[in-house]
mmCIF file of C-alpha atoms and ligand atoms in Angstrom:
data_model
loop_
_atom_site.group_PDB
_atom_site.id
_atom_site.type_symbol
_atom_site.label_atom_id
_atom_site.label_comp_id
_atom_site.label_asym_id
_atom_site.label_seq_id
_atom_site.Cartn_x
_atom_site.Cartn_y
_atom_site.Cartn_z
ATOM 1 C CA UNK A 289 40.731 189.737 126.367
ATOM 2 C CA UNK A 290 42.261 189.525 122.773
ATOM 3 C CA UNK A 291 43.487 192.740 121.081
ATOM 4 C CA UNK A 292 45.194 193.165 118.178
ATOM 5 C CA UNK A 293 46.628 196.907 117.050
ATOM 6 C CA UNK A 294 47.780 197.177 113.285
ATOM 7 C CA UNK A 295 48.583 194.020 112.909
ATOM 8 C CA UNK A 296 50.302 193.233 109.314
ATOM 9 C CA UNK A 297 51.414 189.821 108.182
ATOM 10 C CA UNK A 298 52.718 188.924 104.711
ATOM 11 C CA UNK A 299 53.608 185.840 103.292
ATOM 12 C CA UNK A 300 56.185 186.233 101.576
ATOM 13 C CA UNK A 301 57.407 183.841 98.327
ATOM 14 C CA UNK A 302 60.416 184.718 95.566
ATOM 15 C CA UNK A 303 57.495 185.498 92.813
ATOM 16 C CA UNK A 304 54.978 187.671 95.278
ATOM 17 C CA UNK A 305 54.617 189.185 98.604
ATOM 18 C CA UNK A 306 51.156 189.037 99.916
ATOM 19 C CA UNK A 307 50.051 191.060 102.754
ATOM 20 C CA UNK A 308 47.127 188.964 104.001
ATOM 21 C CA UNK A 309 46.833 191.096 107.334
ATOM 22 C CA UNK A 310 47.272 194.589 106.502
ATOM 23 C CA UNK A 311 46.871 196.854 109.241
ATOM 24 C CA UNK A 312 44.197 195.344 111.310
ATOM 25 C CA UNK A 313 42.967 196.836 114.853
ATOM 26 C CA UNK A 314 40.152 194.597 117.031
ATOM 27 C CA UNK A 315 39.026 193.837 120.284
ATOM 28 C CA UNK A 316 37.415 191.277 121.423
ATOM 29 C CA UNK A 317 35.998 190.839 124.886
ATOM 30 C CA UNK A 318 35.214 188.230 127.159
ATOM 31 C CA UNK A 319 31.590 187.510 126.822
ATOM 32 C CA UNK A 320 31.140 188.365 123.255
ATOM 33 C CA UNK A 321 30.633 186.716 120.325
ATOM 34 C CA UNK A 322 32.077 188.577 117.230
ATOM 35 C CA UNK A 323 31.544 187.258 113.604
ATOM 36 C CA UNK A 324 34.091 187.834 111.126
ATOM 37 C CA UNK A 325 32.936 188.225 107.150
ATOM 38 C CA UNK A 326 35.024 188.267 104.027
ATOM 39 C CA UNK A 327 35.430 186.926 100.830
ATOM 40 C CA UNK A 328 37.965 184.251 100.419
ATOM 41 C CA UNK A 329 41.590 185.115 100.582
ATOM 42 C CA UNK A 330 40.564 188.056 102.557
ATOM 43 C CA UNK A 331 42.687 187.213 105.105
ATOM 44 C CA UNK A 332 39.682 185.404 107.670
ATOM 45 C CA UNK A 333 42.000 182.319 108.544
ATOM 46 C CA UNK A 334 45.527 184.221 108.562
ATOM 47 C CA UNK A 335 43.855 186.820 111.357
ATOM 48 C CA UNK A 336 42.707 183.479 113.727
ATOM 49 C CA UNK A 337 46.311 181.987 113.270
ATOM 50 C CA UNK A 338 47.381 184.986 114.536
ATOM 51 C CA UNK A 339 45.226 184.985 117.528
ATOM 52 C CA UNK A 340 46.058 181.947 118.187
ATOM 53 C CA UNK A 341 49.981 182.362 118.281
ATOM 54 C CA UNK A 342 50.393 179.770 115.225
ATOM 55 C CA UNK A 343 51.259 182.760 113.150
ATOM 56 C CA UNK A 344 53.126 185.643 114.198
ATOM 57 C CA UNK A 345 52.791 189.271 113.285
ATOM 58 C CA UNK A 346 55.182 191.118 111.230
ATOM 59 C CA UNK A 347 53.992 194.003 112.295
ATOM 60 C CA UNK A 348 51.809 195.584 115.603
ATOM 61 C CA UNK A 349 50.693 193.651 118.111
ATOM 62 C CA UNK A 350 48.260 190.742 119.216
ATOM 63 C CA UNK A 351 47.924 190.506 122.704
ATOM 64 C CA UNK A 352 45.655 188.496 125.191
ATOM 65 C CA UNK A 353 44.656 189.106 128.381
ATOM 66 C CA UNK A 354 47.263 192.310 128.110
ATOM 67 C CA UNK A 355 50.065 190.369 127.115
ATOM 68 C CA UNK A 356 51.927 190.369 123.857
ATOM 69 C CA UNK A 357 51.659 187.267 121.726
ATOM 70 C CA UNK A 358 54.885 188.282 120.045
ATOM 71 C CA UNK A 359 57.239 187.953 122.909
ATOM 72 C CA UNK A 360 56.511 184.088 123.493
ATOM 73 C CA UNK A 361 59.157 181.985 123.327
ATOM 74 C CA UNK A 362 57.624 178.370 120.772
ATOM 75 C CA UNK A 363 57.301 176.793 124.322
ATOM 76 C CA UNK A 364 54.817 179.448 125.954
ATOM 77 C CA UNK A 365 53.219 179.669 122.490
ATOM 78 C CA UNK A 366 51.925 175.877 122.958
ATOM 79 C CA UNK A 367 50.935 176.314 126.519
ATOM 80 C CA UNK A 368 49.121 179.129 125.162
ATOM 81 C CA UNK A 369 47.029 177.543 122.543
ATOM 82 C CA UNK A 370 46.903 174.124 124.766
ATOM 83 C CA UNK A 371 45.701 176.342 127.753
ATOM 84 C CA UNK A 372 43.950 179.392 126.806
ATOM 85 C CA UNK A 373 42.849 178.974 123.304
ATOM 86 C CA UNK A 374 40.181 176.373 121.558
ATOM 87 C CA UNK A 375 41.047 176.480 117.693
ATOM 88 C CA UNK A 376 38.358 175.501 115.513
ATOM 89 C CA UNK A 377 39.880 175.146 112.281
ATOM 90 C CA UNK A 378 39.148 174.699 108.684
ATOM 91 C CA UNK A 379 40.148 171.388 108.276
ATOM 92 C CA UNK A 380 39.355 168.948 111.133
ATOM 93 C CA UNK A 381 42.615 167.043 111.282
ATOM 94 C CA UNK A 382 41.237 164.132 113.301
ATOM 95 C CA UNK A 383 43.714 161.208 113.826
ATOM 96 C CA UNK A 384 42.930 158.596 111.656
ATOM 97 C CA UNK A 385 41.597 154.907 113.104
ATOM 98 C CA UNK A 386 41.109 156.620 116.859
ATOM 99 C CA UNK A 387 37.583 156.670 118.354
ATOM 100 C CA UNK A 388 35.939 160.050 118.674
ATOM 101 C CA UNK A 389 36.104 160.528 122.418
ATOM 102 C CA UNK A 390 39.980 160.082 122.441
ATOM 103 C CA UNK A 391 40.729 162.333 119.330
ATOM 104 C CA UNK A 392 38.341 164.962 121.295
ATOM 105 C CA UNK A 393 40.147 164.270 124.162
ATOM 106 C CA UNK A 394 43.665 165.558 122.825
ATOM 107 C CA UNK A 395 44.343 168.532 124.486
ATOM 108 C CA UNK A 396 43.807 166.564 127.935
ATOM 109 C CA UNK A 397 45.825 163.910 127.163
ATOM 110 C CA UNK A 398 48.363 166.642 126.022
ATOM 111 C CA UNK A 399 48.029 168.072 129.613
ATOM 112 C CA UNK A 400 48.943 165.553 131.384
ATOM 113 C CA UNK A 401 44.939 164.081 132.207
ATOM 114 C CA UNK A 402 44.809 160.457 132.428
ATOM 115 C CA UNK A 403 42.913 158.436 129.636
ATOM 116 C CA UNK A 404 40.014 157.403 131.710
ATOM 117 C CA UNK A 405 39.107 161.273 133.139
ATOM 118 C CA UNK A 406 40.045 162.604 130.007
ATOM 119 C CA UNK A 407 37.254 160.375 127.942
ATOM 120 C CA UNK A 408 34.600 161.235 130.866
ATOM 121 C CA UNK A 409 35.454 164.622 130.264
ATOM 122 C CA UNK A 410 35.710 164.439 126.419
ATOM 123 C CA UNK A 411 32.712 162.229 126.340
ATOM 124 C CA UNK A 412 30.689 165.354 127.756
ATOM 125 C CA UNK A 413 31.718 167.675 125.118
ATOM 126 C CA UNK A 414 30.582 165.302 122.585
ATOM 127 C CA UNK A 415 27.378 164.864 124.049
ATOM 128 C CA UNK A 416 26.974 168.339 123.705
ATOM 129 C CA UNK A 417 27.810 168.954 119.873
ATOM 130 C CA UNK A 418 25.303 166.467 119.510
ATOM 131 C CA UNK A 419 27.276 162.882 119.180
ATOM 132 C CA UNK A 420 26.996 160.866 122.295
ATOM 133 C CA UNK A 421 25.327 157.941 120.336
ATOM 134 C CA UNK A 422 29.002 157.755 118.321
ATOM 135 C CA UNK A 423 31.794 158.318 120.783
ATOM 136 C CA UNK A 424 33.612 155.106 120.210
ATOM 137 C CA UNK A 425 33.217 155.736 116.295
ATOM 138 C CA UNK A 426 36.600 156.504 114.262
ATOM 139 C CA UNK A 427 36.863 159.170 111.743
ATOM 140 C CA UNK A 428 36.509 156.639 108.981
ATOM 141 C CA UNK A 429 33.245 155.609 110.608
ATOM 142 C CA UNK A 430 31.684 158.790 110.946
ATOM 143 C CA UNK A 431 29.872 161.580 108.302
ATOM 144 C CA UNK A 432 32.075 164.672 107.302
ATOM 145 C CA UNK A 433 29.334 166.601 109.133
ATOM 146 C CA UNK A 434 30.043 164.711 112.482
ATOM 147 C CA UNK A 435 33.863 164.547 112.085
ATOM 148 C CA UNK A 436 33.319 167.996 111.720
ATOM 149 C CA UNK A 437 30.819 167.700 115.308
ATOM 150 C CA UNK A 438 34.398 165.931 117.268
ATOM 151 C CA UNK A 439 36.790 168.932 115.649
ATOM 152 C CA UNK A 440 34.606 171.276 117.584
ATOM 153 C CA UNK A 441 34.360 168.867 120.585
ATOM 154 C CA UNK A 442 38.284 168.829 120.636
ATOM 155 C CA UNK A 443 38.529 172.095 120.317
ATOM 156 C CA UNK A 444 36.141 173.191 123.346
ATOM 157 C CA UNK A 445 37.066 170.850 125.601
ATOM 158 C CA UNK A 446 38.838 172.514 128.411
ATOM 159 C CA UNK A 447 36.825 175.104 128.327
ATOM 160 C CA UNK A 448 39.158 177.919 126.837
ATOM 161 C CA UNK A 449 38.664 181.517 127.581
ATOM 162 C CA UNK A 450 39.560 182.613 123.856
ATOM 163 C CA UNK A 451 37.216 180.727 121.270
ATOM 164 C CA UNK A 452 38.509 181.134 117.393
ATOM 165 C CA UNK A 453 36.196 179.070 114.853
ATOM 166 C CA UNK A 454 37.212 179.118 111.373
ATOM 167 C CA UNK A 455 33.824 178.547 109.327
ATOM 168 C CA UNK A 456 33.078 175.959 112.081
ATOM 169 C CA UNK A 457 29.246 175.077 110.498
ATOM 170 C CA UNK A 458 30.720 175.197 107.148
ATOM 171 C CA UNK A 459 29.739 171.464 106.738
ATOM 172 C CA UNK A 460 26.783 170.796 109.056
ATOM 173 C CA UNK A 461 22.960 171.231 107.965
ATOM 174 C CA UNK A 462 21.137 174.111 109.029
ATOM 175 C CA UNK A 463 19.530 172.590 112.169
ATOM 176 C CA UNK A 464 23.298 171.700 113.540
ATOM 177 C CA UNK A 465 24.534 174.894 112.328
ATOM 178 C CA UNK A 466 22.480 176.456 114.790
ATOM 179 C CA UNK A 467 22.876 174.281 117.721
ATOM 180 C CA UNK A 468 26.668 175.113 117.446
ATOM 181 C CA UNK A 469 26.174 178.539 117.084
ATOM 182 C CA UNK A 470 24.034 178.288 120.251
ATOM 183 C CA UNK A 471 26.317 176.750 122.195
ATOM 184 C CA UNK A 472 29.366 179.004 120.920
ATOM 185 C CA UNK A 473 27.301 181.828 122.012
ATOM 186 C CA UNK A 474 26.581 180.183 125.272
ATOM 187 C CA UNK A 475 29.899 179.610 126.138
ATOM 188 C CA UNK A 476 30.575 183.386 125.527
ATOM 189 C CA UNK A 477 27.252 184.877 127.815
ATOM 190 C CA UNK A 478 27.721 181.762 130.469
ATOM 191 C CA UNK A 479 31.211 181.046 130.401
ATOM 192 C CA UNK A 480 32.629 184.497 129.512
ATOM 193 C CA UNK A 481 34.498 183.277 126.675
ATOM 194 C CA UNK A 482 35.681 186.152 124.015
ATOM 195 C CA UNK A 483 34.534 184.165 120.120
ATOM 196 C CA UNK A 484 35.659 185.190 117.377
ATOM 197 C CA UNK A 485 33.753 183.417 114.590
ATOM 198 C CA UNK A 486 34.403 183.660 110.862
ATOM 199 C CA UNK A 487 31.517 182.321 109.027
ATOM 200 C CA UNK A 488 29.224 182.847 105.866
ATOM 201 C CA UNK A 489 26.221 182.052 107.437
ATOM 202 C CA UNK A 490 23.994 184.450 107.959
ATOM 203 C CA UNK A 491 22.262 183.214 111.122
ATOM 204 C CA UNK A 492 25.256 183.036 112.722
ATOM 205 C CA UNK A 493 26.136 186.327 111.693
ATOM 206 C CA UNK A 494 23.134 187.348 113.285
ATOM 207 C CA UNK A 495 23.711 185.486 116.470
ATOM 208 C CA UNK A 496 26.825 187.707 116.679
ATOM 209 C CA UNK A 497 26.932 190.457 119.256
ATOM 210 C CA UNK A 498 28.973 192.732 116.969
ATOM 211 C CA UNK A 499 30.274 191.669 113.119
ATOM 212 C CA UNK A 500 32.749 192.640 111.348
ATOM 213 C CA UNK A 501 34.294 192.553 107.693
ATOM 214 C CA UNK A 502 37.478 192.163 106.391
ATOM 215 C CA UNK A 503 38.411 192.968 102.316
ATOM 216 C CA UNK A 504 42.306 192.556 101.252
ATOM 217 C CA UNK A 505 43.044 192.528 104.853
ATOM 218 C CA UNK A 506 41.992 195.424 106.105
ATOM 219 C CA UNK A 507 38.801 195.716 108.470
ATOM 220 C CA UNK A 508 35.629 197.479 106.826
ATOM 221 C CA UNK A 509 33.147 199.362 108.380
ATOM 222 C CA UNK A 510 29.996 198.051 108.682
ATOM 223 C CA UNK A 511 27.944 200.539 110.060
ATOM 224 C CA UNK A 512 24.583 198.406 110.682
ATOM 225 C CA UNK A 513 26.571 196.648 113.075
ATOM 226 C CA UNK A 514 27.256 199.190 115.001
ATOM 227 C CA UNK A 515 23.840 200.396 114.953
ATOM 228 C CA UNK A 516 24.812 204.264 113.206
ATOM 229 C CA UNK A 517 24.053 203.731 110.107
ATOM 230 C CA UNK A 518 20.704 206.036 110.724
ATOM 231 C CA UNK A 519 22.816 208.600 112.680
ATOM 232 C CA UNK A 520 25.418 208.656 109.590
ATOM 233 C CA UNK A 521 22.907 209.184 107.375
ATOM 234 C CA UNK A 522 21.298 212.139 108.989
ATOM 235 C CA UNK A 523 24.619 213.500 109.283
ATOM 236 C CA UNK A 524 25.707 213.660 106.207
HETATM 237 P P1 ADP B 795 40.618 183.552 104.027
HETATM 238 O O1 ADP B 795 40.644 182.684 105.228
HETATM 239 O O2 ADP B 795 39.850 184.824 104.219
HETATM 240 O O3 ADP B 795 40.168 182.824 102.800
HETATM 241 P P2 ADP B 795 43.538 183.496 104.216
HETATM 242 O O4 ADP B 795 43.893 184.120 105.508
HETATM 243 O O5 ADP B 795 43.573 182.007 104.138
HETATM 244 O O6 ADP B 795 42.119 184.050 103.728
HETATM 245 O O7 ADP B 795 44.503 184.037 103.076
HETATM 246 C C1 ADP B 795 44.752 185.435 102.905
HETATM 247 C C2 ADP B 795 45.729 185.632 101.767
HETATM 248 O O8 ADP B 795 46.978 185.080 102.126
HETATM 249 C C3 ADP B 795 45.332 184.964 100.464
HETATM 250 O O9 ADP B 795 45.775 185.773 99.412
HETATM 251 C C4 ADP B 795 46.087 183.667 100.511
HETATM 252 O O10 ADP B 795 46.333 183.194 99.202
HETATM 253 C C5 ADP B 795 47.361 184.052 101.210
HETATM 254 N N1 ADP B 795 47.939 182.955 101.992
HETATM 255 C C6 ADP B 795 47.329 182.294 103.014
HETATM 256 N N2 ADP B 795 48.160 181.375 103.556
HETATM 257 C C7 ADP B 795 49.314 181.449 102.865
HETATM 258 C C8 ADP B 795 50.565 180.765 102.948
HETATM 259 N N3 ADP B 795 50.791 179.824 103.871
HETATM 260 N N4 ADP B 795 51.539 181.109 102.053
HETATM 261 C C9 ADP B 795 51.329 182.070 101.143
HETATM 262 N N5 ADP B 795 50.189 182.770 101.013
HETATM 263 C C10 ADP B 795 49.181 182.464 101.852
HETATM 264 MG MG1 MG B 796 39.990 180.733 105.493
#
C-alpha cells in the first residue's frame, strides 16, 4: 500500500541544512498496524508528511498503492490526502467557535457531502472516539484531551485506506489511549487500512503488528520486532 525507497528530505535554511529523512526504506501494508519510535527531531513527523504528500522527497521515492507521490501535480496531491489519506497530526487545528460534529465533518464537506449527511456521518465517528455526549460542543468548550478525541474523528472519517497518526494519544489518559489504539488497529484487521503510528507509548507499541525506530533519520533495526533477535544471537 505505502512504500517508500531511500527517501531523503532536508530542510534546508542559509545557517544549516538538516537532513531529517536520510535514506529511509518501509513498507507498509494494508491491514497492518506499524508503530514508529524515535526520539524527538528524529525525523517521526517529517516521514508522515511525506506519506501524506504534504512534504515531498528530495530524494527516492514514496509511493502508494504503486504510484509515485512525487509525480502529483498540488491538485492530485489534495485529492490524495482528501481521498486516500486520514492525517492525524500533532497539533489538532480545529476551527475555532464550530461545533465538533462539523469540524469532524471537514473532509466531507470538502467533498462535496451536504451538511446534514455529512454531520450523520461525522456524528458516527465521534461516537466512536468516545464523544457522542459533546457533538454540538466547540473547541473552546471542550478538554484538550477531547479536542484531541474530534482531530482523530476528522481525520478517520471517510474511512481512508492509508492511516498516519502523529503521537495521536499523546494527550488522552491511559484508558482513552487504548480505546484509540483499539480502534486504529481495528480499522487496520477489519477495514484493511495500512497505519502507520508514531507514538511513545508503550502499549501502543505493543498493539503494533511490526515497530520500527528511527535515529537522525535513518531506520534502526530492532531485532525483537522482528522476532530474530534469538536466531542473531546464536549466530553470532
Ligand atoms: P520528530 O517528529 O521525530 O520530532 P521532525 O520530523 O519534526 O522530528 O524533525 C526532524 C528534524 O527536522 C529536526 O531536526 C527538526 O528540527 C527539523 N525540522 C522539522 N521541520 C522543519 C522545518 N519546517 N524547517 C526546518 N527544519 C525542520
Ligand atoms: Mg514530531
Amino acid at each position: 500500500m505505502l512504500e517508500l525507497d531511500e527517501v531523503v528530505k532536508r530542510y534546508s535554511s542559509a545557517s544549516e541544512d538538516v537532513r531529517a529523512v536520510d535514506g529511509v526504506s518501509l513498507r507498509v501494508e494494508g491491514g497492518e498496524m506499524v508503530s514508529l519510535q524515535g526520539p524527538s527531531g528524529s525525523g517521526k513527523t517529517t516521514l508522515l508528511l511525506l506519506a501524506a504528500c504534504a512534504l515531498r522527497a528530495d530524494a527516492g521515492s514514496v509511493r502508494y498503492q504503486g504510484r509515485d507521490l512525487g509525480s502529483l501535480s498540488e491538485q492530485q496531491a489534495a485529492q490524495y490526502r482528501l481521498g486516500e489519506v486520514g492525517l492525524i497530526g500533532q497539533g489538532t487545528h480545529l476551527m475555532a467557535r464550530v461545533p465538533a460534529v462539523e469540524n469532524a465533518a471537514t473532509k466531507l464537506l470538502l467533498g462535496g457531502v451536504a451538511l446534514p449527511e455529512a454531520r450523520r456521518r461525522a456524528g458516527e465517528w465521534l461516537e466512536r472516539v468516545g464523544l457522542s455526549g459533546r457533538t454540538l460542543h466547540t473547541p473552546e468548550e471542550l478538554s484538550g484531551g477531547e479536542r484531541q478525541r474530534v482531530a482523530i474523528a476528522r481525520a478517520l472519517v471517510g474511512a481512508p485506506k492509508l492511516i498516519l497518526a502523529d503521537e495521536p494519544t499523546g494527550n488522552l489518559d491511559s484508558q482513552r489511549s487504548q480505546e484509540i489504539i483499539a480502534l486504529l488497529g481495528a480499522l487496520a484487521r477489519e477495514q484493511g487500512a495500512a497505519v502507520l503510528l508514531v507514538t511513545h507509548d508503550g502499549e501502543a507499541t505493543a498493539a503494533a503488528d511490526r515497530r520500527l525506530l528511527i535515529r537522525d533519520g535513518r531506520l534502526e533495526d530492532d531485532a525483537s520486532a522482528r522476532g530474530d533477535a534469538v536466531e542473531g544471537a546464536r549466530g553470532a
